[in-house]
PDB file of C-alpha atoms and ligand atoms in Angstrom:
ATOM      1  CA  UNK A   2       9.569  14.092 -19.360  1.00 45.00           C
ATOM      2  CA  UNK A   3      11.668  12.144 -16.293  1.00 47.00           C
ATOM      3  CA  UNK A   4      15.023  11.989 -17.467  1.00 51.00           C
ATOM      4  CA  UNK A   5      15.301   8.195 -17.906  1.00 56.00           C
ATOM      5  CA  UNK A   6      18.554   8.876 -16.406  1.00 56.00           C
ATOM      6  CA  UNK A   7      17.024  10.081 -13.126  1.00 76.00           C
ATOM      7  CA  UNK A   8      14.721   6.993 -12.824  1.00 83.00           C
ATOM      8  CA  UNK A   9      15.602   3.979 -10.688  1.00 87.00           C
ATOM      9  CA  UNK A  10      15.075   1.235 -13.299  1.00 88.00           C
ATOM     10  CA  UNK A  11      13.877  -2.150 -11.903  1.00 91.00           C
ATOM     11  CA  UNK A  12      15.351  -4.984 -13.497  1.00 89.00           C
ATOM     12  CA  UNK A  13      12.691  -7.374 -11.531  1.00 92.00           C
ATOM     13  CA  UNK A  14       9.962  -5.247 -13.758  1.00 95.00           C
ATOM     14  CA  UNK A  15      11.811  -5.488 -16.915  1.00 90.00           C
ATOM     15  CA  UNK A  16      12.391  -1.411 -17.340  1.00 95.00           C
ATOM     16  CA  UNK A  17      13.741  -0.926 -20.304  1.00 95.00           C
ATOM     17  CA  UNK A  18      12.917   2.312 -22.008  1.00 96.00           C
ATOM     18  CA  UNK A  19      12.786   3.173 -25.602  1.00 95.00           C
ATOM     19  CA  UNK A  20      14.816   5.886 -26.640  1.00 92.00           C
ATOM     20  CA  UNK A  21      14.963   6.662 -30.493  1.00 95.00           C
ATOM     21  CA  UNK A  22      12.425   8.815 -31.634  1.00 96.00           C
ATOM     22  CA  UNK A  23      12.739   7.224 -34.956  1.00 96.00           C
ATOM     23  CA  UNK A  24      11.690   4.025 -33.692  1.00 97.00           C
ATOM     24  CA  UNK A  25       8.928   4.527 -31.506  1.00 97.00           C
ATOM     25  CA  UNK A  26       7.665   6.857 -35.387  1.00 98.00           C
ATOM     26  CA  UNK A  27       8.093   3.097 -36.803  1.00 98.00           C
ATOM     27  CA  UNK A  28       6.287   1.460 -33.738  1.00 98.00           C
ATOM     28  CA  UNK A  29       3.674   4.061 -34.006  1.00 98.00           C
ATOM     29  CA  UNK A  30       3.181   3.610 -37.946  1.00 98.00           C
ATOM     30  CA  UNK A  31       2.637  -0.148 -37.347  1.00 98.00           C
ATOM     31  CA  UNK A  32       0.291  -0.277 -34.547  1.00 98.00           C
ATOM     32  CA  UNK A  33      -1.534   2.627 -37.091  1.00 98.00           C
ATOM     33  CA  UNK A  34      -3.884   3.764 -34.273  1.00 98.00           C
ATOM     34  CA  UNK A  35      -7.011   5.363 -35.761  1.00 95.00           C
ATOM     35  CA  UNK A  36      -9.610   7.671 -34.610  1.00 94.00           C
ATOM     36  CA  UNK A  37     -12.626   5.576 -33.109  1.00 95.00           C
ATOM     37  CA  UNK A  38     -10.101   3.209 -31.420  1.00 97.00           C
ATOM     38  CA  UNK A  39      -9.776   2.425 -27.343  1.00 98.00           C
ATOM     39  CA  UNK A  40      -6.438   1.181 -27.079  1.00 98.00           C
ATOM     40  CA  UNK A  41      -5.106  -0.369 -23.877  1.00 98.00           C
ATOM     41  CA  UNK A  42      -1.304  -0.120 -23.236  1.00 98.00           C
ATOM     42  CA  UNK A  43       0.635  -2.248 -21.223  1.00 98.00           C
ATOM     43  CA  UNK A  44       3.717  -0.722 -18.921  1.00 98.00           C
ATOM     44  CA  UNK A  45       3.748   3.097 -20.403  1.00 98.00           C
ATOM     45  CA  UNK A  46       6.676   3.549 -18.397  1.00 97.00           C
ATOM     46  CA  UNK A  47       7.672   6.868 -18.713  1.00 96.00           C
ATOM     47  CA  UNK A  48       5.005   7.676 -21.483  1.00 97.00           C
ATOM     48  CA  UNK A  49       7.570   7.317 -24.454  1.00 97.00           C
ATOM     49  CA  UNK A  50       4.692   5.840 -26.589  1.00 98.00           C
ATOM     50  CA  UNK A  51       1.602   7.031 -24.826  1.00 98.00           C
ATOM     51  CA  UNK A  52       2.317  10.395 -25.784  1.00 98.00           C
ATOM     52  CA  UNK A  53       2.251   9.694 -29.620  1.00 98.00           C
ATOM     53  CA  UNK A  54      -0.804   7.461 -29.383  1.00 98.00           C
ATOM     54  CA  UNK A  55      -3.093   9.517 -26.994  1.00 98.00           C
ATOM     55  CA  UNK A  56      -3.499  12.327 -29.073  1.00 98.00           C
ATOM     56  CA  UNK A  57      -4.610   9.940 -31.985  1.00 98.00           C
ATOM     57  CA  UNK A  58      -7.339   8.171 -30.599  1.00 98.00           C
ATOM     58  CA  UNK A  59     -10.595   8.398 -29.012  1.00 97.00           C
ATOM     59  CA  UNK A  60      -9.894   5.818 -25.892  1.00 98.00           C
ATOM     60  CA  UNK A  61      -6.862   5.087 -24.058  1.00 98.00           C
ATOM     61  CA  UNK A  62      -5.881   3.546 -20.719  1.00 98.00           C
ATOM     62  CA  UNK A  63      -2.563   2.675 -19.670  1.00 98.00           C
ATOM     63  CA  UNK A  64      -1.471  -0.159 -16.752  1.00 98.00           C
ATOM     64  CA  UNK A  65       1.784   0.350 -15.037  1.00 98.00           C
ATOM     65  CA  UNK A  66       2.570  -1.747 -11.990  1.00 98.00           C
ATOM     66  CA  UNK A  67       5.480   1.098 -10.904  1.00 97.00           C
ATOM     67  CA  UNK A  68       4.075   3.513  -8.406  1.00 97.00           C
ATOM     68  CA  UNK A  69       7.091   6.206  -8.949  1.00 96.00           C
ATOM     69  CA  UNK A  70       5.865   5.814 -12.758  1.00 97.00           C
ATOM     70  CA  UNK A  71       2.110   6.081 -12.074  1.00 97.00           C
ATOM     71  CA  UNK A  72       2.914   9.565  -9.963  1.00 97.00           C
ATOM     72  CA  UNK A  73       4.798  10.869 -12.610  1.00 96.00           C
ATOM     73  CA  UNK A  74       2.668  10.356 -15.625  1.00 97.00           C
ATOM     74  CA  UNK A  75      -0.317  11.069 -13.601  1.00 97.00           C
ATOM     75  CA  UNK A  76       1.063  14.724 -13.333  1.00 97.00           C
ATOM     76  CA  UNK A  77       1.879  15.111 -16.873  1.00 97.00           C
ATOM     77  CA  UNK A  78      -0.674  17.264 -18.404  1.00 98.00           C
ATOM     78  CA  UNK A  79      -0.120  16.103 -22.069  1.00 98.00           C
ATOM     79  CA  UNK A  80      -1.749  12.930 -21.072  1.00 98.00           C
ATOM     80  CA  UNK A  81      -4.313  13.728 -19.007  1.00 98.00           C
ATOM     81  CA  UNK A  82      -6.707  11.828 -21.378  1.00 98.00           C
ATOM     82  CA  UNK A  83      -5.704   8.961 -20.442  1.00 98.00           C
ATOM     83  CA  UNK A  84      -6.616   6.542 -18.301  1.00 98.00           C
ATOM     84  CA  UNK A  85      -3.565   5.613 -15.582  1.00 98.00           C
ATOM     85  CA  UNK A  86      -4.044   1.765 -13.720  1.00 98.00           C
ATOM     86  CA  UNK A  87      -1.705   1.305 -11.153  1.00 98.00           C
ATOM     87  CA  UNK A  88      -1.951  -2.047 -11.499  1.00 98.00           C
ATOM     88  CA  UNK A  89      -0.169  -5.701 -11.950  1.00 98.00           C
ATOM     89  CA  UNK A  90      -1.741  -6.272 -15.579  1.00 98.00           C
ATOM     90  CA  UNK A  91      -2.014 -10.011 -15.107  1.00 98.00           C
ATOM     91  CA  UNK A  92      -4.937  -9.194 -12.247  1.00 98.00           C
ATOM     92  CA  UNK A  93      -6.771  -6.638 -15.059  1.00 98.00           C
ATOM     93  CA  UNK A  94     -10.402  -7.659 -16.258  1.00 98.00           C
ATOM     94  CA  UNK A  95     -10.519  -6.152 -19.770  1.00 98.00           C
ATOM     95  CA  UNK A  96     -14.027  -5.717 -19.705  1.00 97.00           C
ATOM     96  CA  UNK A  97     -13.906  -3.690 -16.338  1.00 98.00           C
ATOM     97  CA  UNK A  98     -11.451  -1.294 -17.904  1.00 98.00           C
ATOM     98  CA  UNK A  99     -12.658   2.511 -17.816  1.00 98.00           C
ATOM     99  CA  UNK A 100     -12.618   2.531 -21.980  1.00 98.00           C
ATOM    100  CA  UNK A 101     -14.846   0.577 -24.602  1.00 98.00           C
ATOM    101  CA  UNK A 102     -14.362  -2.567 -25.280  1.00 98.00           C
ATOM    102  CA  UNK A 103     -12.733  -4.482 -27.711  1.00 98.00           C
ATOM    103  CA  UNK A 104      -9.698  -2.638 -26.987  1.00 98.00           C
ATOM    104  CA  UNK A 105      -6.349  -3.022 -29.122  1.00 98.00           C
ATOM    105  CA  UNK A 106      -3.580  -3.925 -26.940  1.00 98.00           C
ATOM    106  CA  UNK A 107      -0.031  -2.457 -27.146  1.00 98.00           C
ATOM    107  CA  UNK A 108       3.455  -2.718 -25.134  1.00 98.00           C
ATOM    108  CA  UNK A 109       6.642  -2.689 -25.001  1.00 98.00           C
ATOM    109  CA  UNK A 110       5.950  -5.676 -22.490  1.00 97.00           C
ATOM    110  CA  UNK A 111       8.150  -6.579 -19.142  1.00 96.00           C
ATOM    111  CA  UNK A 112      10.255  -9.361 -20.857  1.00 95.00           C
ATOM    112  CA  UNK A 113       9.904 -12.016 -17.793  1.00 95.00           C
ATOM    113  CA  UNK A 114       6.636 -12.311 -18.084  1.00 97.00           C
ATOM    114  CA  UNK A 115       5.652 -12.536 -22.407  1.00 97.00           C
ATOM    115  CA  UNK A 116       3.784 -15.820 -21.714  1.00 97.00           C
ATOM    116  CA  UNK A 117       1.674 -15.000 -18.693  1.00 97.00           C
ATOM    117  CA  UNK A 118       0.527 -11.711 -20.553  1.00 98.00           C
ATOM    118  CA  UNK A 119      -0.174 -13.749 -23.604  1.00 97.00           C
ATOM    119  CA  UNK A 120      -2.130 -16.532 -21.635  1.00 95.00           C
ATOM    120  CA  UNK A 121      -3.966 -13.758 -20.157  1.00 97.00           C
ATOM    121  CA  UNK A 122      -5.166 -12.004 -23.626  1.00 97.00           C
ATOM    122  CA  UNK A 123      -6.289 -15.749 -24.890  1.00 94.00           C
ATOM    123  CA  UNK A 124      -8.403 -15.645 -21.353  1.00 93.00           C
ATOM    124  CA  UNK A 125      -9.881 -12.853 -22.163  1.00 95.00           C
ATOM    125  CA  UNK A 126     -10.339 -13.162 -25.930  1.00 92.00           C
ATOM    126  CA  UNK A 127     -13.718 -11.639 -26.655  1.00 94.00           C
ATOM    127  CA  UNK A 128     -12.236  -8.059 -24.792  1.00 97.00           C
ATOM    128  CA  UNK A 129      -9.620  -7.565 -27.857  1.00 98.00           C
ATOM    129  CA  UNK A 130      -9.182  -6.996 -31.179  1.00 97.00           C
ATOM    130  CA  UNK A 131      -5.991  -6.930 -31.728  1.00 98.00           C
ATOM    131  CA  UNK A 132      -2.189  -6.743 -30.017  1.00 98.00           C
ATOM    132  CA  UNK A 133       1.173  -5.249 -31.093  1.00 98.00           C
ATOM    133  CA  UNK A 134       3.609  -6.405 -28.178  1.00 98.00           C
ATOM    134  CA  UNK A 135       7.901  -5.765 -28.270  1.00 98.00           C
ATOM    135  CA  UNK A 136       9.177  -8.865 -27.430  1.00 98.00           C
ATOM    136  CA  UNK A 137      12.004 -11.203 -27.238  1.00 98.00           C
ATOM    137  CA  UNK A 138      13.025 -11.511 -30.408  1.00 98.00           C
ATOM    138  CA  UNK A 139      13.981 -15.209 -29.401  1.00 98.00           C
ATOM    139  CA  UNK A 140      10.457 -15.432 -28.355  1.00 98.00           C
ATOM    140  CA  UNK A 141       9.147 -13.650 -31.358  1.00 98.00           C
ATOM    141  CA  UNK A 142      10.595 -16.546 -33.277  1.00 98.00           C
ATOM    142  CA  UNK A 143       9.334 -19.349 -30.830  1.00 98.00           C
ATOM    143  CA  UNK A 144       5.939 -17.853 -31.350  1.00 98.00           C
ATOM    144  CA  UNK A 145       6.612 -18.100 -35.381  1.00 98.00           C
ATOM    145  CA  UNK A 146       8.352 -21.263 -35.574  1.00 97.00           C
ATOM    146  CA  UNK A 147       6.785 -24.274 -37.903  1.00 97.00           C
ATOM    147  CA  UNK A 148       7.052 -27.675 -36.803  1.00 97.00           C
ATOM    148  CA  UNK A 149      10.267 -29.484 -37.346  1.00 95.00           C
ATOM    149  CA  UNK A 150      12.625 -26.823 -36.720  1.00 96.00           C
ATOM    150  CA  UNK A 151      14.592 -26.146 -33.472  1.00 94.00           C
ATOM    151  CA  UNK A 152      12.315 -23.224 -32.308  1.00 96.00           C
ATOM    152  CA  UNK A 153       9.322 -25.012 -32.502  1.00 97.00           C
ATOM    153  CA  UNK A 154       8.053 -26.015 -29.066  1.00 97.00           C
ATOM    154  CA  UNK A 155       5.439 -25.782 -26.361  1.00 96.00           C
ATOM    155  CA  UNK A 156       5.036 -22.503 -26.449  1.00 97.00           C
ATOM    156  CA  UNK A 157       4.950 -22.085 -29.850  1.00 98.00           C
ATOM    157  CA  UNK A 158       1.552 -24.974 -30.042  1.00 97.00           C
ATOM    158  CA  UNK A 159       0.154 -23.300 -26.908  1.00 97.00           C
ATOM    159  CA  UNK A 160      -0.475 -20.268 -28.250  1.00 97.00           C
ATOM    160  CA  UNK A 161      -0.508 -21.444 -32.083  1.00 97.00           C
ATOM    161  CA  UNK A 162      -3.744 -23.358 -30.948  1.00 96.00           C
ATOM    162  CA  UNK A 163      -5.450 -19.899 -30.006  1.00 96.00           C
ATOM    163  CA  UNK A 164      -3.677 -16.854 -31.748  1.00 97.00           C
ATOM    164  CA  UNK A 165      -2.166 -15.744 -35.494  1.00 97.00           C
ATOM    165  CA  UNK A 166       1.459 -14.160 -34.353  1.00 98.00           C
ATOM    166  CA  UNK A 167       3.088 -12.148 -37.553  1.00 98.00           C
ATOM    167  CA  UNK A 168       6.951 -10.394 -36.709  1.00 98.00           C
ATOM    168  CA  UNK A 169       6.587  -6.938 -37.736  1.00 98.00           C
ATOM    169  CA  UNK A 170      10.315  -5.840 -37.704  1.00 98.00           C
ATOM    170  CA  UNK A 171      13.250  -6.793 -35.433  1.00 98.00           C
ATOM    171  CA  UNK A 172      14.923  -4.129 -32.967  1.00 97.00           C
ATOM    172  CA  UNK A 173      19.018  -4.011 -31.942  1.00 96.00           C
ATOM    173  CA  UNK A 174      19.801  -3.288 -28.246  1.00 96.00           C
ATOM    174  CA  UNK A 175      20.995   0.286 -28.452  1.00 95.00           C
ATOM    175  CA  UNK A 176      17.472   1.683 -28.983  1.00 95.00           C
ATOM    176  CA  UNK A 177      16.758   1.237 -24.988  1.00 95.00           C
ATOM    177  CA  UNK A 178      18.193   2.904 -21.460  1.00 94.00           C
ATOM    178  CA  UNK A 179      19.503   0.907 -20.437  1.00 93.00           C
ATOM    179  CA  UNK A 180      20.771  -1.417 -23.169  1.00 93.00           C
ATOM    180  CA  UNK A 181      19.194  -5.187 -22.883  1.00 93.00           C
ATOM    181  CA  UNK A 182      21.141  -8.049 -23.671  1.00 93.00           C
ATOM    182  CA  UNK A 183      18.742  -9.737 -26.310  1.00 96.00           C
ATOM    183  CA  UNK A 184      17.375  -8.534 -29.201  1.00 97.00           C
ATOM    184  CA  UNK A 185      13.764  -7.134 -29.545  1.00 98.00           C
ATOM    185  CA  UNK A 186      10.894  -7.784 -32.140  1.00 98.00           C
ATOM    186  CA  UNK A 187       7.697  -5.882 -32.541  1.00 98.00           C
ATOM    187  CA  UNK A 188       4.744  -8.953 -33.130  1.00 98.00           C
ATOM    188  CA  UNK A 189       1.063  -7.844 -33.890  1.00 98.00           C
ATOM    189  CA  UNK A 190      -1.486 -10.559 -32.506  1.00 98.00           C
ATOM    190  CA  UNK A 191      -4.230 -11.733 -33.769  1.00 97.00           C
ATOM    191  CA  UNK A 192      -7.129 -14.192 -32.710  1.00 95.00           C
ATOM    192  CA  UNK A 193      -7.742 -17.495 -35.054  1.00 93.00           C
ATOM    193  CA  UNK A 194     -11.228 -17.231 -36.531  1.00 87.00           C
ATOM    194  CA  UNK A 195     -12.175 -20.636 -35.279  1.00 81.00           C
ATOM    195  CA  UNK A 196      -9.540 -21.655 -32.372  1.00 78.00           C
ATOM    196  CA  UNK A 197     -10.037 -25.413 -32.257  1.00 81.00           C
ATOM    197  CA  UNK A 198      -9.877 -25.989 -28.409  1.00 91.00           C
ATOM    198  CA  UNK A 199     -12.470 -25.085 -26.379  1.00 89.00           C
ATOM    199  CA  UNK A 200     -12.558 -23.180 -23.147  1.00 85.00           C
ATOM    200  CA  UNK A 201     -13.206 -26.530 -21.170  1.00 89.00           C
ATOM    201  CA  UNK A 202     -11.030 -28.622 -23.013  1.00 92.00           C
ATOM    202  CA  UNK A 203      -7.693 -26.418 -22.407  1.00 93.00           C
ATOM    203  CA  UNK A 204      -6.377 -27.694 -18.921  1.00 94.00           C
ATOM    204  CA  UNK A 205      -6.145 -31.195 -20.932  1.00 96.00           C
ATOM    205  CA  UNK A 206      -4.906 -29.810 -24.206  1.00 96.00           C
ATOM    206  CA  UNK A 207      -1.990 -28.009 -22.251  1.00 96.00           C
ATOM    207  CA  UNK A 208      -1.327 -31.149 -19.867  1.00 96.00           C
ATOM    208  CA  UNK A 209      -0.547 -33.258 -23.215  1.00 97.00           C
ATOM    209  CA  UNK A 210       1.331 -30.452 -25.089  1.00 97.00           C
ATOM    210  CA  UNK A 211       3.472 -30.145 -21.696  1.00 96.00           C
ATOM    211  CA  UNK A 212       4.500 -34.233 -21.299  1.00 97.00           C
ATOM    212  CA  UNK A 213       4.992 -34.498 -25.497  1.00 97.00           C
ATOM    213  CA  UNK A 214       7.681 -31.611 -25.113  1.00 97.00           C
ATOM    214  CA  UNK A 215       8.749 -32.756 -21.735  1.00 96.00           C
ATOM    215  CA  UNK A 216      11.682 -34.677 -23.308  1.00 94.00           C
ATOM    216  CA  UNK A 217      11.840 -33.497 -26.569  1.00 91.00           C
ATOM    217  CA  UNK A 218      14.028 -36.486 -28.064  1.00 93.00           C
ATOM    218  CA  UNK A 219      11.914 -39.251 -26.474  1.00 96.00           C
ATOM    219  CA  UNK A 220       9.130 -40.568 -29.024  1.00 97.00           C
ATOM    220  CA  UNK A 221       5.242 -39.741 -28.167  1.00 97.00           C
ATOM    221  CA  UNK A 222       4.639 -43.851 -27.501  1.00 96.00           C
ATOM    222  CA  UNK A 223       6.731 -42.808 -24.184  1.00 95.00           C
ATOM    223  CA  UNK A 224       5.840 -39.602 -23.268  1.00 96.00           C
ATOM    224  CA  UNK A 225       2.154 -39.904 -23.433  1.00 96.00           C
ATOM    225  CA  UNK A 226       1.759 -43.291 -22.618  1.00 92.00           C
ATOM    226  CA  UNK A 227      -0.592 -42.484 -19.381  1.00 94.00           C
ATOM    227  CA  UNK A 228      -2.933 -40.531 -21.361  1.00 94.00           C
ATOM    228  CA  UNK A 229      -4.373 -44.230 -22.899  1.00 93.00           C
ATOM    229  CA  UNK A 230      -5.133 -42.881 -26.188  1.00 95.00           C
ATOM    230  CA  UNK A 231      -7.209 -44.779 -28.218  1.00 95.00           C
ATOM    231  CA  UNK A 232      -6.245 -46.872 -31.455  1.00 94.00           C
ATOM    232  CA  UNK A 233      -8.099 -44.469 -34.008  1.00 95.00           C
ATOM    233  CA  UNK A 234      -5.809 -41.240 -32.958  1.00 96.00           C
ATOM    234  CA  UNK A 235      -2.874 -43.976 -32.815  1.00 95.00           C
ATOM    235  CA  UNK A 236      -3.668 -45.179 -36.716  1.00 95.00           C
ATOM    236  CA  UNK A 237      -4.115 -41.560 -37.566  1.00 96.00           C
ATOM    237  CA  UNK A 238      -0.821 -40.017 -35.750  1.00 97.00           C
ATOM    238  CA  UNK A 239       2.251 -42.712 -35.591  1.00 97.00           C
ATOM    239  CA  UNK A 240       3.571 -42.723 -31.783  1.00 97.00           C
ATOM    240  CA  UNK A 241       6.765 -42.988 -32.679  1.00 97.00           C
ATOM    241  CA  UNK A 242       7.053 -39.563 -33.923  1.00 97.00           C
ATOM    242  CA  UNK A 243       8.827 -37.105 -31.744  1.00 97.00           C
ATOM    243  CA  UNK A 244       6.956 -34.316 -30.171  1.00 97.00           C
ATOM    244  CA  UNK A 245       8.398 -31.221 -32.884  1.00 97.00           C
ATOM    245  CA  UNK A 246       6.892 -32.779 -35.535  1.00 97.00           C
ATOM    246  CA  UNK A 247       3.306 -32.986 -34.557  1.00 98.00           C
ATOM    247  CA  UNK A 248       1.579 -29.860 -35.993  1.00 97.00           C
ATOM    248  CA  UNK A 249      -0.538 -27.747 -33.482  1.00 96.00           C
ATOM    249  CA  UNK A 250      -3.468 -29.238 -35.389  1.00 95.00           C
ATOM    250  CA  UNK A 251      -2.440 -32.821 -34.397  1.00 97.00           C
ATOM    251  CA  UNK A 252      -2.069 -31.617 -31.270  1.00 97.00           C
ATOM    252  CA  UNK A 253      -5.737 -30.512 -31.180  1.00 96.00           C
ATOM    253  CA  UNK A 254      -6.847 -33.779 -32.591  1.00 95.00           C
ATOM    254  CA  UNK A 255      -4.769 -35.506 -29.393  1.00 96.00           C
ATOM    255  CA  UNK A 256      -6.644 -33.770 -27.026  1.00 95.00           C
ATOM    256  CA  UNK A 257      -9.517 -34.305 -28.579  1.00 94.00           C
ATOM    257  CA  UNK A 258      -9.206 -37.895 -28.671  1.00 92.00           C
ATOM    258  CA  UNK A 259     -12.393 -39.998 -26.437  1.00 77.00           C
ATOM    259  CA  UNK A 260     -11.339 -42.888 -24.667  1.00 60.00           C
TER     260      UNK A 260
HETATM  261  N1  SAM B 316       6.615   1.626 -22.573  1.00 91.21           N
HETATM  262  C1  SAM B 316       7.861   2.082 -21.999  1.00 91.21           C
HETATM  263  C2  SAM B 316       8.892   2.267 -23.095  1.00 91.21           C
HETATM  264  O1  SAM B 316       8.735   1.609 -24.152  1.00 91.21           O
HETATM  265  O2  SAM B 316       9.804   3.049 -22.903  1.00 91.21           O
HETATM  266  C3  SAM B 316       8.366   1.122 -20.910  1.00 91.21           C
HETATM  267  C4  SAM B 316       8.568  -0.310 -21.338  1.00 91.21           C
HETATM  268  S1  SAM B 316       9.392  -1.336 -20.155  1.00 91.21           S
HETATM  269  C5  SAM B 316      10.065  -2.579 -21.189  1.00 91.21           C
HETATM  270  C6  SAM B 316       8.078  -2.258 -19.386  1.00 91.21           C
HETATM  271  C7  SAM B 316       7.168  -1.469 -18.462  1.00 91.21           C
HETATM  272  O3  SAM B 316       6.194  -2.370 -17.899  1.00 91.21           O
HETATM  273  C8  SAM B 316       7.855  -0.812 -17.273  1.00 91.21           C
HETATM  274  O4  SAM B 316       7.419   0.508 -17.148  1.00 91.21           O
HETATM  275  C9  SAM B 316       7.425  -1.640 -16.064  1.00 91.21           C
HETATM  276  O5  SAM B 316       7.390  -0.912 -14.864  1.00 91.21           O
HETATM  277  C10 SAM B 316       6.043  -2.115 -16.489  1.00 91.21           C
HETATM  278  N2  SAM B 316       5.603  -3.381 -15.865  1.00 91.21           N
HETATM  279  C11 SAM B 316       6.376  -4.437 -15.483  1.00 91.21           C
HETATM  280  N3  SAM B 316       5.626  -5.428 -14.993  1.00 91.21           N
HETATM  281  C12 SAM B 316       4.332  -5.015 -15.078  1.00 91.21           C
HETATM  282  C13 SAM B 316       3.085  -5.601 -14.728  1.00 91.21           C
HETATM  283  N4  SAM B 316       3.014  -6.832 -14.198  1.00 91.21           N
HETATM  284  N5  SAM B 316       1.955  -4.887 -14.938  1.00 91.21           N
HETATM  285  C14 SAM B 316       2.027  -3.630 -15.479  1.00 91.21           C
HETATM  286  N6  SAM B 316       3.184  -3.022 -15.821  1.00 91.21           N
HETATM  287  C15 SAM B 316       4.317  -3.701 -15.639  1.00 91.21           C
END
């Protein structure tokens, strides 16, 4: 392996690389890969949990946008199963990937860009089964958060709408070269049986969910006023609730709402 000391790390591609063997054990006990599965990871980086998955499963593929990294682990004859990408992940059809499909998705994701990659997996929803992403573990909470409290907000309904999000365990710092300032949470994804928006009825959904939390104090009789919702949503949600205390459901039913 590259000593992670001899690596350039790019802050612009969030590189930070796991180093405690007894965590990426944990990470790997989670994520529980299994024989007949095709797992896609996202950023192997130097390989750190490639190398413990590969050998477990029948599929893998890995997409790392890094072309230093891509030389590297393409050289490494321990994983010469797997599939390398070199590859922006955001631009990656699932169902043009070199494995079967549904894949399970795994990462210790680039930080900067958590919601892109999870917009992206609800995109492609019928390609995968399941995800187990390190995040944020600010985000990890936004993405948990029930209505009412402080963490509760857009991005928690945008993705509440479409995906089950369960914390796994939380992660210090000091388990990554170099150290990040925030602390890190392993999430496992899954997709709601019956997600309530449709595909053609998500540019709206997302334009209301933006102007309710647009100013969070203001009351929804202000922030949505140019939407012209009708007086059955308006008998069935009071307007001059503020935009945290809508459930995502409520949300759905806005969106829903026929002039
Ligand atoms: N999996 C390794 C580990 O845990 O040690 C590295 C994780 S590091 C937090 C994130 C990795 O994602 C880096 O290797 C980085 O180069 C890669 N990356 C960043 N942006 C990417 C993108 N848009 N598409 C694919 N890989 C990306």
């Amino acid at each position: 392996m590259i000593k992670s000391t001899q690596h350039t790390f790019r802050k612009k591609w969030g590189q930070n690389f796991l180093a405690d063997t007894n965590l990426l054990r944990k990470i790997v006990r989670t994520i529980n890969p299994q024989n007949g599965d095709s797992i896609l990871e996202i950023g192997p980086g130097e390989g750190a949990l490639t190398e413990r998955i590969l050998p477990l499963v029948d599929h893998m593929a890995a997409i790392e946008i890094d072309p230093k990294l891509i030389k590297y682990l393409q050289t490494r004859d321990d994983l010469k199963d797997c599939h390398f990408i070199h590859k922006d992940v955001l631009w990656q059809e699932l169902e043009e990937l070199p494995i079967p499909t549904p894949v399970r998705v795994i990462g210790n994701i680039p930080y900067n860009i958590t919601s892109p990659i999870l917009f992206w997996l609800i995109e492609q929803k019928e390609h995968w089964s399941e995800a187990f992403f390190m995040i944020q573990k600010e985000v990890a909470e936004r993405l948990t958060s029930v209505e009412g409290t402080k963490s509760y907000g857009r991005l928690t309904v945008m993705i509440g709408a479409f995906l089950d999000v369960e914390i796994c365990f939380t992660i210090p710092p000091d388990v990554f070269i170099p150290k990040p300032k925030v602390k890190s949470a392993i999430v496992r994804l899954i997709k709601k049986k019956n997600s309530l928006v449709e595909e053609n009825e998500f540019d709206h959904f997302e334009k209301i969910v933006r102007a309710a939390f647009s100013r969070r104090r203001k009351m929804l009789r202000n922030t949505l006023e140019c939407f012209g919702f009708t007086d059955t949503i308006k008998e069935k949600i009071d307007f001059s609730r503020r935009p945290e205390t809508l459930t995502i459901e409520e949300f759905i039913s806005l969106s829903k709402d026929k002039k």
